[in-house]
PDB file of C-alpha atoms in Angstrom:
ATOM      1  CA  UNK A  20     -18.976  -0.454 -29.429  1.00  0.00           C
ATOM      2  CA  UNK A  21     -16.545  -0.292 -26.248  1.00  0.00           C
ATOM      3  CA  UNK A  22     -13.510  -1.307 -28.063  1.00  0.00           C
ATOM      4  CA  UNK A  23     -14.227   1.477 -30.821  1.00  0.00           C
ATOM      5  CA  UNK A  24     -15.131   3.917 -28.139  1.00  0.00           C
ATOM      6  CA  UNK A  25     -12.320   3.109 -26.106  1.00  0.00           C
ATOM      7  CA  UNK A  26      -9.513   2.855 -29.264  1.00  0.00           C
ATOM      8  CA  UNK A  27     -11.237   6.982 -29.761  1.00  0.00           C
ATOM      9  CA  UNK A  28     -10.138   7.788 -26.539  1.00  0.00           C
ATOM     10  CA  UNK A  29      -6.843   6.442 -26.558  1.00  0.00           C
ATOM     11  CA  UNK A  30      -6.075   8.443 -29.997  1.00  0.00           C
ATOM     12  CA  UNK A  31      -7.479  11.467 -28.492  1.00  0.00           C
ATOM     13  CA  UNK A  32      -6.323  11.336 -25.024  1.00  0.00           C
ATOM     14  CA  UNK A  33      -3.670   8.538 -24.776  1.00  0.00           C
ATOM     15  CA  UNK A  34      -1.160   8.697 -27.374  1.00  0.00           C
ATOM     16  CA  UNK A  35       1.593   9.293 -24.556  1.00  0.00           C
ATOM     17  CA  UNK A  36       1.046   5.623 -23.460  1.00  0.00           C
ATOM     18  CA  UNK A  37       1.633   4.196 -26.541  1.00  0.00           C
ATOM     19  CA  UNK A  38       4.863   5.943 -27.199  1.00  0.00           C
ATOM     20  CA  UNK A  39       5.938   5.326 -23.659  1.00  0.00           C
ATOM     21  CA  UNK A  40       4.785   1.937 -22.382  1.00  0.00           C
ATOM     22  CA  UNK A  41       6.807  -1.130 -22.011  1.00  0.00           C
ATOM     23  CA  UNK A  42       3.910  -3.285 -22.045  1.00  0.00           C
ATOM     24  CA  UNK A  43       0.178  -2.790 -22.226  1.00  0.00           C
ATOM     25  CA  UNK A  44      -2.795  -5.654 -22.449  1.00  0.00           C
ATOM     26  CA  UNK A  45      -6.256  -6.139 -22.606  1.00  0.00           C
ATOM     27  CA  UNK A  46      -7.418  -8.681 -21.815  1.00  0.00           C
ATOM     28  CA  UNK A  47     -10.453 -10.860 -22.113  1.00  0.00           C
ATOM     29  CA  UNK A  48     -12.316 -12.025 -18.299  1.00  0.00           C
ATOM     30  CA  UNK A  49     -15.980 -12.617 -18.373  1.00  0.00           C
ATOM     31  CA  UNK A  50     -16.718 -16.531 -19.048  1.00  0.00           C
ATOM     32  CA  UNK A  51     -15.862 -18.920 -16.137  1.00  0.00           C
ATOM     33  CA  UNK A  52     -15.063 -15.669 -13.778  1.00  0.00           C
ATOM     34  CA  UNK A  53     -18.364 -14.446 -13.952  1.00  0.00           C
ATOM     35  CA  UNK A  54     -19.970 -17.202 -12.795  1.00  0.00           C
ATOM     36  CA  UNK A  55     -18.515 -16.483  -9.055  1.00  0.00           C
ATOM     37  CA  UNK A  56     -20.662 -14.232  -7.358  1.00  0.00           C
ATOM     38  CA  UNK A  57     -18.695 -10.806  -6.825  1.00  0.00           C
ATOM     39  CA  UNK A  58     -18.672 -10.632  -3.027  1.00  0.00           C
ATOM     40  CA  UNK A  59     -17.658 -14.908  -3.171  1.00  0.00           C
ATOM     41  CA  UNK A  60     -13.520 -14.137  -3.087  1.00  0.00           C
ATOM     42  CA  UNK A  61     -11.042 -11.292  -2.966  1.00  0.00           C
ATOM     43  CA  UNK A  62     -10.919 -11.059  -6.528  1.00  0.00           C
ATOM     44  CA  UNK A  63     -13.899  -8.330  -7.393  1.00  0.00           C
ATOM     45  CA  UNK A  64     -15.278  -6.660 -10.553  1.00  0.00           C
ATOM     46  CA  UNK A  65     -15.947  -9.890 -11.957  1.00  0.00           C
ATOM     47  CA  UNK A  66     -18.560  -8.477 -14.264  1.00  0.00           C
ATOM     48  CA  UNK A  67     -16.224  -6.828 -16.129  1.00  0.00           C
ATOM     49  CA  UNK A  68     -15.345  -8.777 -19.477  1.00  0.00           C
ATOM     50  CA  UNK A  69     -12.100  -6.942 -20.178  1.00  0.00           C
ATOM     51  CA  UNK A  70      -8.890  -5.892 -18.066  1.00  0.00           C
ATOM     52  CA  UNK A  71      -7.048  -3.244 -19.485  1.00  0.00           C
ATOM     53  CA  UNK A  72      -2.955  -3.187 -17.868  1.00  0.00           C
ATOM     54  CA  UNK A  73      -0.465  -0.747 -18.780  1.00  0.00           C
ATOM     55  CA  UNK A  74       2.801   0.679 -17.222  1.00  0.00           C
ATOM     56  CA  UNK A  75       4.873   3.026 -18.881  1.00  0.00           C
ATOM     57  CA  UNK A  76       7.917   4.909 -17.984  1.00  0.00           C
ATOM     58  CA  UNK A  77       6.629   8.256 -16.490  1.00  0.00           C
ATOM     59  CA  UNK A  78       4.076   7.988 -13.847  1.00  0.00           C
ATOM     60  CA  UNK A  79       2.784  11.293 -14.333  1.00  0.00           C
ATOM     61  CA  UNK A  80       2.273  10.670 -18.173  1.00  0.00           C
ATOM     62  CA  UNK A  81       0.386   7.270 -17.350  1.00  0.00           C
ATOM     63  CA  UNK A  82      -1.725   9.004 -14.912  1.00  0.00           C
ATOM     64  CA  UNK A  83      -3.004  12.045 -17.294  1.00  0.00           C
ATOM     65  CA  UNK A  84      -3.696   9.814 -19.903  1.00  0.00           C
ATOM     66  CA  UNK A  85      -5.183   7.429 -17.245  1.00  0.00           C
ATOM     67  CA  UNK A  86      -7.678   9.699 -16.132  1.00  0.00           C
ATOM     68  CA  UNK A  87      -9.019  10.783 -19.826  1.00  0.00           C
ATOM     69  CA  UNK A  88      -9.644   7.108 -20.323  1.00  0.00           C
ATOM     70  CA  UNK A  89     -11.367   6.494 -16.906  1.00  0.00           C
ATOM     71  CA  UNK A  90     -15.127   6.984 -17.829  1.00  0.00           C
ATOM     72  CA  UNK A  91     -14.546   3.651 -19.858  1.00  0.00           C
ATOM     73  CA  UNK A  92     -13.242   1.740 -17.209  1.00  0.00           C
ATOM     74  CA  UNK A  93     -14.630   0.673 -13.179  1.00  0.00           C
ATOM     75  CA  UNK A  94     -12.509  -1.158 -10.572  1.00  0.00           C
ATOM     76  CA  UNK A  95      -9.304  -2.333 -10.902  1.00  0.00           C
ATOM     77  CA  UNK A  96      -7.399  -5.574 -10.058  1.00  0.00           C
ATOM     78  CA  UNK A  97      -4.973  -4.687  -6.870  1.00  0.00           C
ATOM     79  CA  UNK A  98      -2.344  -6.723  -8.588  1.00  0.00           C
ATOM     80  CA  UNK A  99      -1.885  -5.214 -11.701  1.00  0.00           C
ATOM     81  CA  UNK A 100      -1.704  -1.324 -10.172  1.00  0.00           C
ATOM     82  CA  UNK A 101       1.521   0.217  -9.289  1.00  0.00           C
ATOM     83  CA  UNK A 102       0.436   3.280  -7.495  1.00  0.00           C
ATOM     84  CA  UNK A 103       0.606   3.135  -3.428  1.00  0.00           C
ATOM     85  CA  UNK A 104      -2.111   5.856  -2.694  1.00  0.00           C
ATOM     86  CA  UNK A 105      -4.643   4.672  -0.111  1.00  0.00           C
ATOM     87  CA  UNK A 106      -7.702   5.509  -2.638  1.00  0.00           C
ATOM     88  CA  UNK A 107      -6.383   2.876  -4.810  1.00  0.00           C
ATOM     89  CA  UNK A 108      -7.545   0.015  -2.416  1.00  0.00           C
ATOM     90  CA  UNK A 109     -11.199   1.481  -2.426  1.00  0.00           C
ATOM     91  CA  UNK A 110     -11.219   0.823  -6.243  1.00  0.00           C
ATOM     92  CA  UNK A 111      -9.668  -2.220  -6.120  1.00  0.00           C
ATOM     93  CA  UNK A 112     -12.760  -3.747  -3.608  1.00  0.00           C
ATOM     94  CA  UNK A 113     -16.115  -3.198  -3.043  1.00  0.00           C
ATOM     95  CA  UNK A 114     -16.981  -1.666   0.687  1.00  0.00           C
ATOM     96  CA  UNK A 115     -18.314  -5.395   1.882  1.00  0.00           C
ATOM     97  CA  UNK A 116     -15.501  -6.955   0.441  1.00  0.00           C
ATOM     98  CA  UNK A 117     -12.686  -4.332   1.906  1.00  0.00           C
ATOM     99  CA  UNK A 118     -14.654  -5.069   5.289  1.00  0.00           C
ATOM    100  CA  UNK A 119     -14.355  -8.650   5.342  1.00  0.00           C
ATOM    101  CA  UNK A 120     -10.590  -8.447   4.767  1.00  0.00           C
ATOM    102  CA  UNK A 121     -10.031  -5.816   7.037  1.00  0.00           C
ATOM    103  CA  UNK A 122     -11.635  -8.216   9.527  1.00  0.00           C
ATOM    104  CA  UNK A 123      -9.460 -11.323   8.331  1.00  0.00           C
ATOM    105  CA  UNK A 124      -6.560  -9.244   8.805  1.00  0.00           C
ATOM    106  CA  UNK A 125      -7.418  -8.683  12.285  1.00  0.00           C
ATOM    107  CA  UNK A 126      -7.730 -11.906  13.113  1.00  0.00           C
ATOM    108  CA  UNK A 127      -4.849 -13.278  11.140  1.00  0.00           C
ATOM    109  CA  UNK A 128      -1.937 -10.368  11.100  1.00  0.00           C
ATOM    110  CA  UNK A 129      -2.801  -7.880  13.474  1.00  0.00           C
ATOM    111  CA  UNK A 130       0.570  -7.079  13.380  1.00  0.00           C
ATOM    112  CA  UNK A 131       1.208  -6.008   9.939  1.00  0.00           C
ATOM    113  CA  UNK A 132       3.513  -9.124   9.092  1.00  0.00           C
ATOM    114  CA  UNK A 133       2.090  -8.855   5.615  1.00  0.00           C
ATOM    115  CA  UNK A 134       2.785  -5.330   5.170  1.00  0.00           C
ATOM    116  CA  UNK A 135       4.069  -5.067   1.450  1.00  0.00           C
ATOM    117  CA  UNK A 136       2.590  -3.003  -1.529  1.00  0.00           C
ATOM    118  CA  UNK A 137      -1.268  -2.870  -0.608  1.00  0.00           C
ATOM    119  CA  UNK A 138      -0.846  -3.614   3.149  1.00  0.00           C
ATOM    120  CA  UNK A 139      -4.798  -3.446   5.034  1.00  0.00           C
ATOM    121  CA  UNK A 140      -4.976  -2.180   8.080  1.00  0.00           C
ATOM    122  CA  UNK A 141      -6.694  -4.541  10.564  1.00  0.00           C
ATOM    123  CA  UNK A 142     -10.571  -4.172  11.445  1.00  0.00           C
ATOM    124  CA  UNK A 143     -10.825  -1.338  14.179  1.00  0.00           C
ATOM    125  CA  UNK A 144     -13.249  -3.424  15.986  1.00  0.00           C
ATOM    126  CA  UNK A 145     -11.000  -6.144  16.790  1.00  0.00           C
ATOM    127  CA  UNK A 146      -7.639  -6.359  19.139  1.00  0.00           C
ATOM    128  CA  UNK A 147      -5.304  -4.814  17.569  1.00  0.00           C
ATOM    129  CA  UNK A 148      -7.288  -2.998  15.076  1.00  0.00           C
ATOM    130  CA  UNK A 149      -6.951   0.575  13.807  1.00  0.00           C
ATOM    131  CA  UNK A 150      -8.904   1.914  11.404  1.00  0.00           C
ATOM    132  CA  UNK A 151     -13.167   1.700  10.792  1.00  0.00           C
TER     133      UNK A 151
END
């Protein structure tokens, strides 16, 4: 049912990815990653059984066709995404789960050392924190 549903709203909405990405997957998770509770590690959404990747050569494209095809899809994996906006890391964790690394941030680079593509900020409540 998802895969029909989904393959409708690519045809409908989507067509510019096809004709413009370099690469697209989806792929199978479910199995052995569900069995880790979803709070357990960095790595969230592990209830989802597929994860869909694509990158194309026009942002802009990717992201209109993107949005017509995000009722079918929740989360994302932080690795995978190629857009810097801040809103991007709420998707990518869960509010407990953004917490907790915000807080092992502060502890372990307060300083930003590990600053590159999705850098957290460091929990507010500890030194050297900034943001809630």
């Amino acid at each position: 049912m998802f895969v029909a549903r989904f393959r409708a709203a690519l045809a409908r909405g989507g067509g510019g990815i096809i004709g413009l990405s370099r690469t697209g997957h989806l792929r199978s998770v479910g199995g052995a990653v569900a069995d880790v509770p979803a709070d357990a590690t960095a790595y969230a959404h592990r209830d989802a059984n597929f994860s869909l990747v694509v990158m194309g050569d026009a942002d802009e494209v990717v992201d209109r066709a993107w949005a017509r095809l995000s009722p079918f899809l929740d989360g994302l994996y932080i690795s995978f995404e190629s857009s810097l906006r801040p809103e991007r890391i709420a998707a990518a964790w869960p509010p407990r789960t953004l917490s907790r690394l915000r807080e092992l941030k502060s502890v372990y680079d307060p300083e930003g050392v590990f600053g590159d593509n999705f850098a957290l900020t460091p929990a507010a409540n500890h030194p050297g924190g900034s943001t809630p």
